[in-house]
Tab-separated table of C-alpha atoms in Angstrom:
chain	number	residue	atom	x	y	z
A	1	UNK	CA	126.363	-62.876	86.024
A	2	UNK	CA	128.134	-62.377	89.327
A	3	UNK	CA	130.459	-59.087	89.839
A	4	UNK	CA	133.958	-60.146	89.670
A	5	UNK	CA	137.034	-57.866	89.724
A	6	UNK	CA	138.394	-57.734	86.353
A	7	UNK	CA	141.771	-59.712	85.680
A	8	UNK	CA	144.689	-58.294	83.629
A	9	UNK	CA	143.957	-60.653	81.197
A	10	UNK	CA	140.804	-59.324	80.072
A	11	UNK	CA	141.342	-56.067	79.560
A	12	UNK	CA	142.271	-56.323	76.215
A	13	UNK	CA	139.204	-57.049	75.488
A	14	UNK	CA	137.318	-54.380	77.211
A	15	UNK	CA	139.880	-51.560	75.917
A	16	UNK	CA	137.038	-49.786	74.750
A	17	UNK	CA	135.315	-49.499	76.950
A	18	UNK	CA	138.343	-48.324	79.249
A	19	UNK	CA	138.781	-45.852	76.893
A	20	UNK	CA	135.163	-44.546	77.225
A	21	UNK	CA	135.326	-44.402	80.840
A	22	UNK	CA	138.066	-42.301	80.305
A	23	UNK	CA	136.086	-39.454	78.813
A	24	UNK	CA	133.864	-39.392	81.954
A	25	UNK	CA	136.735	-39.385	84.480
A	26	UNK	CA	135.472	-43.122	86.054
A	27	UNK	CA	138.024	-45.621	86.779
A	28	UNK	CA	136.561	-49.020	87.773
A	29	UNK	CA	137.244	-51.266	90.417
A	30	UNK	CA	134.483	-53.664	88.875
A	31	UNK	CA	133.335	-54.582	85.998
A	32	UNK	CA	130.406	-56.297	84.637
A	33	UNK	CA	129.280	-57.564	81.027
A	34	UNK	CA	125.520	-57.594	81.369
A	35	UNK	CA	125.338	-57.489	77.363
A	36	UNK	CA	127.218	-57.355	74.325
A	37	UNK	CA	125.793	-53.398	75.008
A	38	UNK	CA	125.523	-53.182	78.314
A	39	UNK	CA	128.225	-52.821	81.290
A	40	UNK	CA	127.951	-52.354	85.000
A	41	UNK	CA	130.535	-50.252	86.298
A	42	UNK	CA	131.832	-49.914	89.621
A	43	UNK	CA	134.672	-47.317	90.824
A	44	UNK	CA	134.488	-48.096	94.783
A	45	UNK	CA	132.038	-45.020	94.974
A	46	UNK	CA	129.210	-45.367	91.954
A	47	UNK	CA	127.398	-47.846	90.565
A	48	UNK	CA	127.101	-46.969	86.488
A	49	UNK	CA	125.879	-48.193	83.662
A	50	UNK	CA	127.809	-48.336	79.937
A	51	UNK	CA	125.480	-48.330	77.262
A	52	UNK	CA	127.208	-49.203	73.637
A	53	UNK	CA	124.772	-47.919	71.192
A	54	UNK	CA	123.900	-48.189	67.541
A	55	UNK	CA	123.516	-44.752	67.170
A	56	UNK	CA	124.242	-43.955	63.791
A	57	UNK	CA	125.324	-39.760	63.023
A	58	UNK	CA	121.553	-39.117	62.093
A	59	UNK	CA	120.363	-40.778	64.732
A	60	UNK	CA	122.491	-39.650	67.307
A	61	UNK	CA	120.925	-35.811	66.811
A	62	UNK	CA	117.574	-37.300	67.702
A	63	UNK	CA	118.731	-39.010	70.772
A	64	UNK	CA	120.675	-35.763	72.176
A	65	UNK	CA	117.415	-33.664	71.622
A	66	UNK	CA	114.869	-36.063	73.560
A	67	UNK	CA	118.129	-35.386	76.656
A	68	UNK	CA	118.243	-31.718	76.235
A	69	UNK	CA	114.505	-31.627	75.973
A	70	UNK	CA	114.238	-33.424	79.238
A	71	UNK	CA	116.552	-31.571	81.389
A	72	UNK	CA	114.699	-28.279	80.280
A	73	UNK	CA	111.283	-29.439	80.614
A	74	UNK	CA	112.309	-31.481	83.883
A	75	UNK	CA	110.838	-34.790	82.594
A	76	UNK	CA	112.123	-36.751	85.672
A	77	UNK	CA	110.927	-39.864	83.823
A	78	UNK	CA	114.033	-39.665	81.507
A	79	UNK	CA	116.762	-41.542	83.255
A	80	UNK	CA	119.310	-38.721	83.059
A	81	UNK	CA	123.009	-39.480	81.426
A	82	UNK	CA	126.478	-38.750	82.418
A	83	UNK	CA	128.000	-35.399	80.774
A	84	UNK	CA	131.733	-36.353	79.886
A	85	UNK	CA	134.553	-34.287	80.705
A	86	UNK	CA	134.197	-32.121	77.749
A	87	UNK	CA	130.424	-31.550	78.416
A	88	UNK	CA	129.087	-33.735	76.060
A	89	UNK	CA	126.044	-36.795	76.634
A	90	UNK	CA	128.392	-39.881	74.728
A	91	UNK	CA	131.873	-40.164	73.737
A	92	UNK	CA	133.074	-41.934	70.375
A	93	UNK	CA	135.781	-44.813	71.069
A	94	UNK	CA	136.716	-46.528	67.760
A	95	UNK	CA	133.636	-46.838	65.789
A	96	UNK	CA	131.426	-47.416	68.962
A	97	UNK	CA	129.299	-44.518	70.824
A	98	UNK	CA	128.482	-44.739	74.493
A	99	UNK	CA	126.951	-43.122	76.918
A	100	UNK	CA	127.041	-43.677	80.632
A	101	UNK	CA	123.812	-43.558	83.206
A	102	UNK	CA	123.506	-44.324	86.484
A	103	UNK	CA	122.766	-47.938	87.845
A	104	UNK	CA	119.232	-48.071	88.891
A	105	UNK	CA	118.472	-50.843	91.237
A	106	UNK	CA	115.204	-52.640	90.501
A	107	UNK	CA	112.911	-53.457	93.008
A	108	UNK	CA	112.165	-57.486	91.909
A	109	UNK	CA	109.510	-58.063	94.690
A	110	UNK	CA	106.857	-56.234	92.966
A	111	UNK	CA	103.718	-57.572	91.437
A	112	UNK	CA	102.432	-57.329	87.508
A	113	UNK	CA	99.864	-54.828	89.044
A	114	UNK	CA	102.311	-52.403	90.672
A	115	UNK	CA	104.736	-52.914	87.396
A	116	UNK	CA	101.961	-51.972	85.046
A	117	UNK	CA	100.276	-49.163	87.097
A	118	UNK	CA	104.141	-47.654	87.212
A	119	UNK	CA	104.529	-48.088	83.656
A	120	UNK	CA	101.060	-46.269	83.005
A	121	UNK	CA	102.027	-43.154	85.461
A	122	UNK	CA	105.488	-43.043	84.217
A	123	UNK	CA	104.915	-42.953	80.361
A	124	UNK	CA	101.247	-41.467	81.001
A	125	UNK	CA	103.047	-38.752	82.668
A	126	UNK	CA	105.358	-37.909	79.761
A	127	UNK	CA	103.188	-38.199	77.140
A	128	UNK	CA	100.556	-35.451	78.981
A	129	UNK	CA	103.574	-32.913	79.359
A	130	UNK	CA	104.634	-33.494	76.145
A	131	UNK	CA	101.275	-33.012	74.081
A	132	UNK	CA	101.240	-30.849	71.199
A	133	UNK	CA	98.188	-30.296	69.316
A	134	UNK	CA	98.464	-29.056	65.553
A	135	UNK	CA	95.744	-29.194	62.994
A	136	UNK	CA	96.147	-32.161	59.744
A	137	UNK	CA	94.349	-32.033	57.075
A	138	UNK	CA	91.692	-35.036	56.594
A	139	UNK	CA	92.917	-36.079	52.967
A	140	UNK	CA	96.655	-36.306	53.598
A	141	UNK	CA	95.505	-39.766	55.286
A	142	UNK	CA	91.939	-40.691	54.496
A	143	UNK	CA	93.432	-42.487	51.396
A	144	UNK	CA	96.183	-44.316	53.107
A	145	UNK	CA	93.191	-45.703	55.762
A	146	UNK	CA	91.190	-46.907	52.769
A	147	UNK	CA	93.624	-48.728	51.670
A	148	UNK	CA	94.524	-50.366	54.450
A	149	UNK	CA	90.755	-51.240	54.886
A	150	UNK	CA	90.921	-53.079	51.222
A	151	UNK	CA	94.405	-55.128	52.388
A	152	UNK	CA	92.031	-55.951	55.922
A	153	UNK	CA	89.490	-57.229	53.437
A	154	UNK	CA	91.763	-58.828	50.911
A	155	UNK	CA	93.697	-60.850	54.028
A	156	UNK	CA	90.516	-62.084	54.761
A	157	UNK	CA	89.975	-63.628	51.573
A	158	UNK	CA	93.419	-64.760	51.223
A	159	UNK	CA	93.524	-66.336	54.825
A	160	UNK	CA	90.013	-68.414	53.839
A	161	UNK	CA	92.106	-69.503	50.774
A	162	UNK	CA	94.524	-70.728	53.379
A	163	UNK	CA	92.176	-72.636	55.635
A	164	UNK	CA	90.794	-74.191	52.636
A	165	UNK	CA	93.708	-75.552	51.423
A	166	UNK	CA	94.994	-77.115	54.865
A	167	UNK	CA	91.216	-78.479	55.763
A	168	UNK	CA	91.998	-80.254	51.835
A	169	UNK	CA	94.705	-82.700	53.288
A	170	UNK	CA	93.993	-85.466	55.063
A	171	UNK	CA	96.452	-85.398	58.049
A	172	UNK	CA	96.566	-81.607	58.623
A	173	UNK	CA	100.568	-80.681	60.231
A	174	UNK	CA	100.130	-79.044	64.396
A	175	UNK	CA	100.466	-75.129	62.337
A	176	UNK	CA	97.800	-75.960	59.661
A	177	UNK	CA	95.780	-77.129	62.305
A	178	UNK	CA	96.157	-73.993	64.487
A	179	UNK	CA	95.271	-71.844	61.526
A	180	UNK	CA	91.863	-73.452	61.209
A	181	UNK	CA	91.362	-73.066	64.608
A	182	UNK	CA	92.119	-69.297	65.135
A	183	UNK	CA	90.253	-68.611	61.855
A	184	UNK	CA	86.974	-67.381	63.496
A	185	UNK	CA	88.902	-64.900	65.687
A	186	UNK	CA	90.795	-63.385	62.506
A	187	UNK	CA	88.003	-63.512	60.751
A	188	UNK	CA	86.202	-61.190	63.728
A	189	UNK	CA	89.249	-59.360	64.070
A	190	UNK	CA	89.152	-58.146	60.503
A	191	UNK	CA	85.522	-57.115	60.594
A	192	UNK	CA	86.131	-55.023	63.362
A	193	UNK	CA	89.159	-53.126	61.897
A	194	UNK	CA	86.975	-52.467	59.037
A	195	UNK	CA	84.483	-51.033	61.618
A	196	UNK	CA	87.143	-48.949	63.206
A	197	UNK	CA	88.338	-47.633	60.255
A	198	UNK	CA	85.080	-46.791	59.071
A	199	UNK	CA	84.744	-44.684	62.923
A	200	UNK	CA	87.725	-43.140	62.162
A	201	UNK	CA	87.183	-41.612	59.140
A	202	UNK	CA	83.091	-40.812	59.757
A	203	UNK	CA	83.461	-37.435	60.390
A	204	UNK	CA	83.617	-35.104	57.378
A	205	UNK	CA	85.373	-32.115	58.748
A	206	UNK	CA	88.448	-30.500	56.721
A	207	UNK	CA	91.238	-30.827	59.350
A	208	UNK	CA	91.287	-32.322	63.130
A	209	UNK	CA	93.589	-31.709	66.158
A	210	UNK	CA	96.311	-34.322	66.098
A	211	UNK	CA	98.227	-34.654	69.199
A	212	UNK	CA	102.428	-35.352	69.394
A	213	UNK	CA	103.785	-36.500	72.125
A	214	UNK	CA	107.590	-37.726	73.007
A	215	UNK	CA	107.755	-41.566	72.022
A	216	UNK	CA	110.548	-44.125	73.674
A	217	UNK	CA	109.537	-46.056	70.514
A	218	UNK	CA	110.497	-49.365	71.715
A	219	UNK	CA	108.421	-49.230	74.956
A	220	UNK	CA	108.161	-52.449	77.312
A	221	UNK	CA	108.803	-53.301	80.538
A	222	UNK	CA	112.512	-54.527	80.085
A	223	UNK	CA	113.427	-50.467	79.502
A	224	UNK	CA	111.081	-49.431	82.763
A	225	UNK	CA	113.281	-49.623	85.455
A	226	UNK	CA	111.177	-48.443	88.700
A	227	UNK	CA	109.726	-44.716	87.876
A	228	UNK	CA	112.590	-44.671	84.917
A	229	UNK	CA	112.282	-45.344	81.513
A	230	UNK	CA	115.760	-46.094	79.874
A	231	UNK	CA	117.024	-46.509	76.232
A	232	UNK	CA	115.779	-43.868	74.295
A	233	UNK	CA	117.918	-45.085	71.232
A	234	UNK	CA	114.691	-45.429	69.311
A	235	UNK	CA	112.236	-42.394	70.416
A	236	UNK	CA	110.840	-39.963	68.306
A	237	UNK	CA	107.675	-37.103	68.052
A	238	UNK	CA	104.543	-39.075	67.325
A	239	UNK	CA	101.125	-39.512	68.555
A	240	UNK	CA	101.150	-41.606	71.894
A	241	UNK	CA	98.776	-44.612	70.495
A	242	UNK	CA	101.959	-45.529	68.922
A	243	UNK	CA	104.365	-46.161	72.172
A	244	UNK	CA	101.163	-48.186	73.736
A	245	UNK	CA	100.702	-50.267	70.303
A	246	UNK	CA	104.662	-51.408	71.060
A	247	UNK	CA	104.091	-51.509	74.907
A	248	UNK	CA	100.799	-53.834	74.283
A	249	UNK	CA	101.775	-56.563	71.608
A	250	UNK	CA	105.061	-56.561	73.680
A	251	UNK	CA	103.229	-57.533	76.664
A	252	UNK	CA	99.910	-59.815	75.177
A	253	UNK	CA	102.401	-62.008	73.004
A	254	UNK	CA	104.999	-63.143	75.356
A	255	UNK	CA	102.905	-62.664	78.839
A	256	UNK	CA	99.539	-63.619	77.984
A	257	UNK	CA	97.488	-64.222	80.862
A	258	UNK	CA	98.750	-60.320	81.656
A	259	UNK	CA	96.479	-59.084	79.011
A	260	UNK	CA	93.176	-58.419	81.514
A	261	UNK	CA	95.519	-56.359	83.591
A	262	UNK	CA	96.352	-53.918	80.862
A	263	UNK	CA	92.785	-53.322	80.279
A	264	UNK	CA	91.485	-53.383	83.754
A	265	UNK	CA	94.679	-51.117	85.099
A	266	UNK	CA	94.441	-48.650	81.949
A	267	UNK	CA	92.410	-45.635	83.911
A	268	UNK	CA	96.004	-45.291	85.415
A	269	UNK	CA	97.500	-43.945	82.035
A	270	UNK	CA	94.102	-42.088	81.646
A	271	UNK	CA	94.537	-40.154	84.305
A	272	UNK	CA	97.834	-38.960	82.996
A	273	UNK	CA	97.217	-38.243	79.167
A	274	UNK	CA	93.477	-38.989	78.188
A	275	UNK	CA	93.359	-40.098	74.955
A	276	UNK	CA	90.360	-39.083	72.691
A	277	UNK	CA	87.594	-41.524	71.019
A	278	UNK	CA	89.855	-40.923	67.407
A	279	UNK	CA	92.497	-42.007	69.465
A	280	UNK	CA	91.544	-45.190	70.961
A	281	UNK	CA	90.216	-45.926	67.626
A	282	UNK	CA	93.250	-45.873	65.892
A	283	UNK	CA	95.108	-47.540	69.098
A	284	UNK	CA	92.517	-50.394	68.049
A	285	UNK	CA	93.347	-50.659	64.525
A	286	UNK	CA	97.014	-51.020	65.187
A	287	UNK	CA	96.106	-53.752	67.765
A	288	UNK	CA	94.195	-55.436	64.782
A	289	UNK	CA	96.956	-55.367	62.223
A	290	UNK	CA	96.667	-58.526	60.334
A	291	UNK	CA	100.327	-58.098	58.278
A	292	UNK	CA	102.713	-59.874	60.653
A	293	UNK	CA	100.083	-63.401	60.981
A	294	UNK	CA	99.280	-63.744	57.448
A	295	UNK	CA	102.934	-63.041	56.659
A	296	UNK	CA	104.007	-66.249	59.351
A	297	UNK	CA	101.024	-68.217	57.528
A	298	UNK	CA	102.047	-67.365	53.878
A	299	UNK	CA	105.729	-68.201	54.425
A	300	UNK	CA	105.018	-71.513	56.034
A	301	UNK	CA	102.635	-72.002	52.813
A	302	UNK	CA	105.552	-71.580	50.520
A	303	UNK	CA	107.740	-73.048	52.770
A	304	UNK	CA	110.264	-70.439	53.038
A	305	UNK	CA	110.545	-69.857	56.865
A	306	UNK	CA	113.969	-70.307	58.347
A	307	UNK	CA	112.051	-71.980	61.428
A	308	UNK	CA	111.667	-75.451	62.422
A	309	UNK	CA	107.753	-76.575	62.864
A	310	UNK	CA	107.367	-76.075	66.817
A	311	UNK	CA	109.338	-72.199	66.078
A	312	UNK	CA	106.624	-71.553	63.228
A	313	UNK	CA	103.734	-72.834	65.689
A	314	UNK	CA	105.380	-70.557	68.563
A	315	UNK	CA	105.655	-67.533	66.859
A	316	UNK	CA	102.048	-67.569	65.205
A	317	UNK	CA	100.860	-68.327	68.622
A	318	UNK	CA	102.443	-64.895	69.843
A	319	UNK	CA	101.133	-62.799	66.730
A	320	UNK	CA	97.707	-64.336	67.497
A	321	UNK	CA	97.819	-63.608	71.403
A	322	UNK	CA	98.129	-59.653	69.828
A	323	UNK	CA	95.002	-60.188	67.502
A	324	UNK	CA	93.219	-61.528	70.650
A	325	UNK	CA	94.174	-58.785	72.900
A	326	UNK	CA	93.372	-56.614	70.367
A	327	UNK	CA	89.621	-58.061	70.320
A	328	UNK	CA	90.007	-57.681	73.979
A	329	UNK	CA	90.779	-53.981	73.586
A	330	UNK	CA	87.715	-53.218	71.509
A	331	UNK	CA	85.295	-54.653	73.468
A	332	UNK	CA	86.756	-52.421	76.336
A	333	UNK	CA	86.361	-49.129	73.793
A	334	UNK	CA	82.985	-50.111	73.098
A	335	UNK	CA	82.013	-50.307	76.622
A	336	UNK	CA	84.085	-47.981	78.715
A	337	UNK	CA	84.386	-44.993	76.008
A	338	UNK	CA	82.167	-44.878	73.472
A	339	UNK	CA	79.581	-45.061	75.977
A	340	UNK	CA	81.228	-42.461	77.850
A	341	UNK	CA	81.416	-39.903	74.713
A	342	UNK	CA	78.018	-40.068	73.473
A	343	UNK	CA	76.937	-39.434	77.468
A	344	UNK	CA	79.204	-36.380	77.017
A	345	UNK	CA	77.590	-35.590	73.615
A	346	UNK	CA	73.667	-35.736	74.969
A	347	UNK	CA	75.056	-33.440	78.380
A	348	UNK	CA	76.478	-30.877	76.061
């Protein structure tokens, strides 16, 4: 959308967010609608930008803390906010909460290689200053992993169910015909998780170190703007596997051929937080989570999806592209790490 000055007109319907600009003191000149959220401001001298949120009290507290955590810890990653005249990171207007940033100009001419090797140093970078290690004891989750291992197996039962029903009709529909197809990989997919999980849990010790880091929790390249990440509405303390799970299936299902560039540019995160063998086990386990196809395959079976038949085909086709990077992602465990750890293992 072009800038345009804004016309008497319209301001009633941006009162608002007048208001809000208000409590920082900014008067614009220009002003653009980006989003129902999002604003770009201009006051002759700034460029900003006027976030609406849907903070909620409770989560509001959570959002100021990752802020005040980041100016004191200088993570330079954080994209910092405005304070308003009274010192504060937002101001209320009606029942609406915003907070104002500045307007970080993208560089567009950059390639999927310098994007992603950004991305990796930027939110490699914050998770490594960010680490906390704290002991958990092994049995406060050994028995929620087993029983995710006995829903892996039961999907794979229920999914041959599936297959055997659609390969039963005589004119199979475009989606039934896709399921068959992909059936191997899930099939493979499932086996592995099983593996994983079986990895994961080998080791008989009481307690391990689990690491917390600073999650965005809604990572992907649409909230990396340059060396920036933006739109922390969502982040939280949790281990880091959890921001790359969301960064990943982000990326695999809606950029596909992208997917050997994640794996091949990875190192790049490495180098920034290296994640342990546990860890990129459980990283793979999340990339093999089964729930979201089967639940796209079950509600066609029952026909209750809301979606016409090339919708239904187009979103299993992007909960499948995660399954297959997932596959992807093991293979590159299995020959880049493991091999690497039971080197380290024979040295020591």
């Amino acid at each position: 959308m072009s800038r345009f000055s804004i016309p008497d007109w319209w301001w009633p319907q941006v009162e608002q967010e007048k208001e809000a600009l208000q409590a920082y003191a900014v008067y614009p000149l220009h002003l653009e609608k980006v989003t129902n959220q999002l604003f770009r401001v201009e006051d002759g001298k700034q460029t900003y930008a006027l976030k609406r949120t849907t903070l909620t009290d409770e989560t509001l507290k959570n959002w100021e803390l990752v802020y005040q955590y980041a100016y004191s810890h200088n993570l330079t990653a954080v994209l910092p906010v405005y304070l308003t005249r009274e010192g504060k990171l937002y101001t209320k207007t009606g029942q609406s909460v915003y907070y104002l940033t500045p307007w970080i100009h993208e560089n567009e001419n950059r390639s999927d290689q310098q994007i992603i090797e950004q991305i990796y140093h930027t939110i490699g970078s914050l998770h490594g200053k960010t680490k906390q290690s704290h002991p958990v004891q092994t049995d406060q989750f050994k028995q929620q992993f087993r029983t995710y291992q006995t829903f892996c197996s039961e999907t794979k039962d229920r999914l041959l169910e599936y297959v055997k029903v659609f390969e039963r009709s005589r004119y199979m529909s475009p989606f039934e015909l896709l399921v068959c197809t992909q059936y191997r990989d899930l099939e493979l997919a499932l086996n592995i998780a099983d593996k994983r999980i079986e990895q994961f849990l080998e080791e008989d010790d009481e307690q391990f170190a689990w690491n917390d880091s600073l999650c965005h929790g809604n990572l992907s390249r649409f909230h990396t703007v340059n060396s920036y990440l933006i739109n922390w509405e969502q982040s939280h303390q949790d281990n880091a596997v959890m921001d790359l799970v969301h960064f990943f299936q982000q990326e695999a299902a809606e950029y596909g051929p992208i997917a050997d560039l994640l794996i091949e540019l990875f190192p790049a995160y490495m180098k920034e937080n290296e994640l342990t063998l546990k860890e990129h086990y459980l990283l793979t386990m999340y990339l093999l989570n089964p729930t979201p196809y089967i639940a796209k395959v079950q509600a066609y079976s029952v026909k209750s999806s809301d979606y016409n038949m090339v919708d239904q085909i187009k979103h299993l086709q992007h909960e499948y592209r995660k399954i297959n990077f997932g596959l992807a992602w093991s293979d590159y465990v299995e020959k880049e790490h493991e091999s690497n750890f039971s080197m380290d293992d024979l040295e020591s």
